[in-house]
Short mmCIF file of C-alpha atoms in Angstrom, two decimals:
data_model
loop_
_atom_site.label_atom_id
_atom_site.label_comp_id
_atom_site.label_asym_id
_atom_site.label_seq_id
_atom_site.Cartn_x
_atom_site.Cartn_y
_atom_site.Cartn_z
CA MET A 1 -60.84 90.98 -133.05
CA LEU A 2 -57.05 91.34 -133.49
CA ALA A 3 -57.22 95.09 -132.86
CA PHE A 4 -59.26 94.45 -129.72
CA LEU A 5 -56.65 91.99 -128.40
CA LEU A 6 -53.81 94.44 -129.14
CA LEU A 7 -55.59 97.08 -127.07
CA ILE A 8 -56.61 94.81 -124.20
CA LEU A 9 -53.35 92.86 -123.85
CA PRO A 10 -51.23 95.77 -122.47
CA LEU A 11 -54.05 96.73 -120.11
CA GLY A 12 -54.31 93.14 -118.87
CA LEU A 13 -50.57 92.95 -118.32
CA GLY A 14 -50.63 96.25 -116.45
CA LEU A 15 -53.36 95.11 -114.11
CA GLY A 16 -51.88 91.65 -113.66
CA GLY A 17 -48.42 92.70 -112.57
CA VAL A 18 -46.38 95.65 -111.48
CA LEU A 19 -44.71 97.38 -114.38
CA SER A 20 -41.41 98.79 -113.28
CA PRO A 21 -38.29 99.90 -115.11
CA ARG A 22 -36.27 98.24 -112.33
CA PRO A 23 -36.07 94.57 -111.50
CA GLN A 24 -37.94 93.72 -108.31
CA GLU A 25 -34.76 92.38 -106.70
CA LEU A 26 -33.04 95.72 -107.27
CA ALA A 27 -35.88 97.65 -105.65
CA GLN A 28 -35.63 95.33 -102.66
CA LYS A 29 -31.88 95.96 -102.43
CA PHE A 30 -32.45 99.73 -102.37
CA ALA A 31 -34.82 99.22 -99.43
CA GLN A 32 -32.27 96.90 -97.77
CA VAL A 33 -29.51 99.47 -98.18
CA ASN A 34 -31.68 102.21 -96.68
CA ASN A 35 -32.64 100.04 -93.72
CA ALA A 36 -29.06 98.88 -93.19
CA ARG A 37 -27.79 102.47 -93.31
CA ALA A 38 -30.39 103.53 -90.75
CA SER A 39 -29.35 100.71 -88.40
CA ASP A 40 -25.57 101.05 -89.05
CA ASN A 41 -25.38 97.49 -90.40
CA PHE A 42 -22.29 97.87 -92.62
CA SER A 43 -22.29 94.28 -93.82
CA ALA A 44 -25.89 94.34 -95.06
CA GLU A 45 -25.41 97.77 -96.62
CA LEU A 46 -22.28 96.61 -98.41
CA THR A 47 -24.01 93.49 -99.73
CA GLY A 48 -26.91 95.56 -101.02
CA LEU A 49 -24.64 98.14 -102.63
CA GLU A 50 -22.67 95.44 -104.42
CA LEU A 51 -25.85 94.13 -106.04
CA ILE A 52 -27.12 97.62 -106.88
CA LEU A 53 -23.84 98.53 -108.54
CA GLU A 54 -23.85 95.27 -110.47
CA TYR A 55 -27.14 96.41 -112.06
CA GLU A 56 -26.39 100.15 -112.17
CA PRO A 57 -22.62 100.72 -112.27
CA TRP A 58 -22.99 104.41 -113.20
CA ARG A 59 -23.95 105.43 -109.66
CA GLY A 60 -20.75 107.24 -108.63
CA SER A 61 -21.92 108.34 -105.20
CA GLN A 62 -22.76 104.74 -104.37
CA TRP A 63 -19.23 103.68 -105.39
CA GLN A 64 -17.87 106.28 -102.97
CA ARG A 65 -20.14 105.02 -100.19
CA MET A 66 -19.08 101.44 -100.89
CA GLY A 67 -15.43 102.50 -100.78
CA ARG A 68 -15.99 104.05 -97.36
CA LEU A 69 -17.65 100.85 -96.14
CA TYR A 70 -14.75 98.77 -97.43
CA LEU A 71 -12.36 101.11 -95.63
CA ASP A 72 -14.38 100.77 -92.41
CA THR A 73 -14.26 96.97 -92.70
CA HIS A 74 -10.48 96.90 -93.23
CA GLN A 75 -10.48 96.09 -96.94
CA PRO A 76 -8.28 98.90 -98.32
CA GLY A 77 -7.65 97.23 -101.69
CA ARG A 78 -11.35 96.96 -102.46
CA ALA A 79 -11.88 100.45 -101.05
CA ALA A 80 -9.29 101.95 -103.39
CA ASP A 81 -10.93 100.21 -106.36
CA ALA A 82 -14.36 101.56 -105.41
CA PHE A 83 -13.04 105.10 -104.90
CA GLU A 84 -11.27 104.98 -108.25
CA LYS A 85 -14.52 103.92 -109.95
CA ALA A 86 -16.28 106.85 -108.29
CA ASP A 87 -13.50 109.15 -109.49
CA THR A 88 -13.80 107.80 -113.05
CA LEU A 89 -17.51 108.64 -112.92
CA GLY A 90 -16.74 112.16 -111.63
CA ALA A 91 -18.47 111.53 -108.30
CA LEU A 92 -15.51 111.52 -105.91
CA ASP A 93 -15.70 114.57 -103.65
CA THR A 94 -12.82 116.02 -101.63
CA GLN A 95 -13.49 113.80 -98.62
CA GLY A 96 -13.57 110.83 -100.99
CA ILE A 97 -10.15 111.82 -102.32
CA LEU A 98 -8.81 111.76 -98.76
CA TRP A 99 -10.39 108.34 -98.22
CA LEU A 100 -8.81 107.11 -101.46
CA ALA A 101 -5.41 108.37 -100.28
CA ASP A 102 -5.93 106.62 -96.94
CA ALA A 103 -6.84 103.35 -98.70
CA LEU A 104 -3.76 103.60 -100.94
CA LEU A 105 -1.58 104.30 -97.91
CA GLN A 106 -3.01 101.29 -96.05
CA ASN A 107 -2.20 99.21 -99.15
CA GLY A 108 1.40 100.40 -98.93
CA ASP A 109 1.26 102.50 -102.11
CA LYS A 110 2.79 105.70 -100.72
CA GLN A 111 3.62 107.10 -104.16
CA ALA A 112 0.01 106.86 -105.35
CA CYS A 113 -1.16 108.41 -102.06
CA ARG A 114 1.14 111.40 -102.59
CA LYS A 115 0.00 111.75 -106.20
CA VAL A 116 -3.69 111.76 -105.25
CA LEU A 117 -3.17 114.46 -102.62
CA LYS A 118 -0.86 116.68 -104.68
CA ASP A 119 -3.58 118.95 -106.09
CA LEU A 120 -6.32 118.51 -103.50
CA PRO A 121 -9.21 120.79 -104.59
CA THR A 122 -10.27 122.35 -101.29
CA LYS A 123 -10.19 125.48 -99.20
CA ASP A 124 -11.34 123.64 -96.08
CA ALA A 125 -8.79 123.84 -93.25
CA PHE A 126 -9.97 120.58 -91.67
CA LEU A 127 -9.56 118.62 -94.92
CA LEU A 128 -6.17 120.21 -95.56
CA ASN A 129 -5.09 119.16 -92.06
CA GLN A 130 -6.22 115.59 -92.81
CA ALA A 131 -4.29 115.66 -96.10
CA ALA A 132 -1.17 116.84 -94.29
CA ALA A 133 -1.43 113.98 -91.81
CA LEU A 134 -1.72 111.44 -94.64
CA LEU A 135 1.20 113.03 -96.48
CA ARG A 136 3.36 112.82 -93.35
CA GLN A 137 2.54 109.11 -93.09
CA ALA A 138 3.43 108.73 -96.78
CA GLY A 139 6.80 110.37 -96.12
CA ASP A 140 6.23 113.59 -98.07
CA ILE A 141 7.06 116.18 -95.40
CA GLN A 142 7.43 119.06 -97.88
CA GLN A 143 3.96 118.61 -99.36
CA ALA A 144 2.51 118.08 -95.87
CA GLU A 145 4.00 121.40 -94.79
CA GLU A 146 2.45 123.12 -97.82
CA LYS A 147 -0.99 121.76 -96.90
CA ILE A 148 -0.61 122.88 -93.26
CA LYS A 149 0.42 126.36 -94.40
CA LEU A 150 -2.67 126.56 -96.63
CA ALA A 151 -4.82 125.45 -93.70
CA TYR A 152 -3.16 128.10 -91.50
CA GLU A 153 -3.98 130.82 -94.04
CA ILE A 154 -7.63 129.77 -93.90
CA ASP A 155 -7.90 129.31 -90.12
CA PRO A 156 -4.96 130.92 -88.28
CA LEU A 157 -6.58 130.56 -84.84
CA ASN A 158 -7.12 126.80 -85.06
CA PRO A 159 -5.01 125.24 -82.26
CA GLU A 160 -4.57 121.89 -84.05
CA ILE A 161 -3.31 123.58 -87.21
CA ASN A 162 -0.98 125.79 -85.17
CA PHE A 163 0.37 122.75 -83.37
CA GLN A 164 0.96 120.86 -86.63
CA LEU A 165 2.61 123.91 -88.18
CA GLY A 166 4.88 124.17 -85.15
CA LEU A 167 5.85 120.51 -85.55
CA MET A 168 6.70 121.08 -89.20
#
């Protein structure tokens, strides 16, 4: 009789409820985030991401997305924290590094902004141009000029890069 109950009990639990490795609330938040992203509802997406990352803090790409949302909603301090968590997890891409530098600059931390952009890992002329603009705002004209020159080597016919190089 005991063996019979041990065999039937898991089957009964499986039929009686949904077995899931995720809490139901978390699954609902994933759906909320997807719906909010599709409808450009930043507030709802941010709320959902905060709960998701409370349960699953190892999701680096989600930290980067949350940082971008914080930046879009004029919360640069929280954005910088989120980008730094994404960086710690190895999920911060080159665009994310630029967003981190922007958040640091908006927080008034020009030194940290310059440090983040010093060794920007890219060969993309557009991203290098963005980095140069941030470096100019941070007061590092020499490093901004280096980034513009790198961008010029990649795309010498780009009128924006040529203009910025002429200004330098």
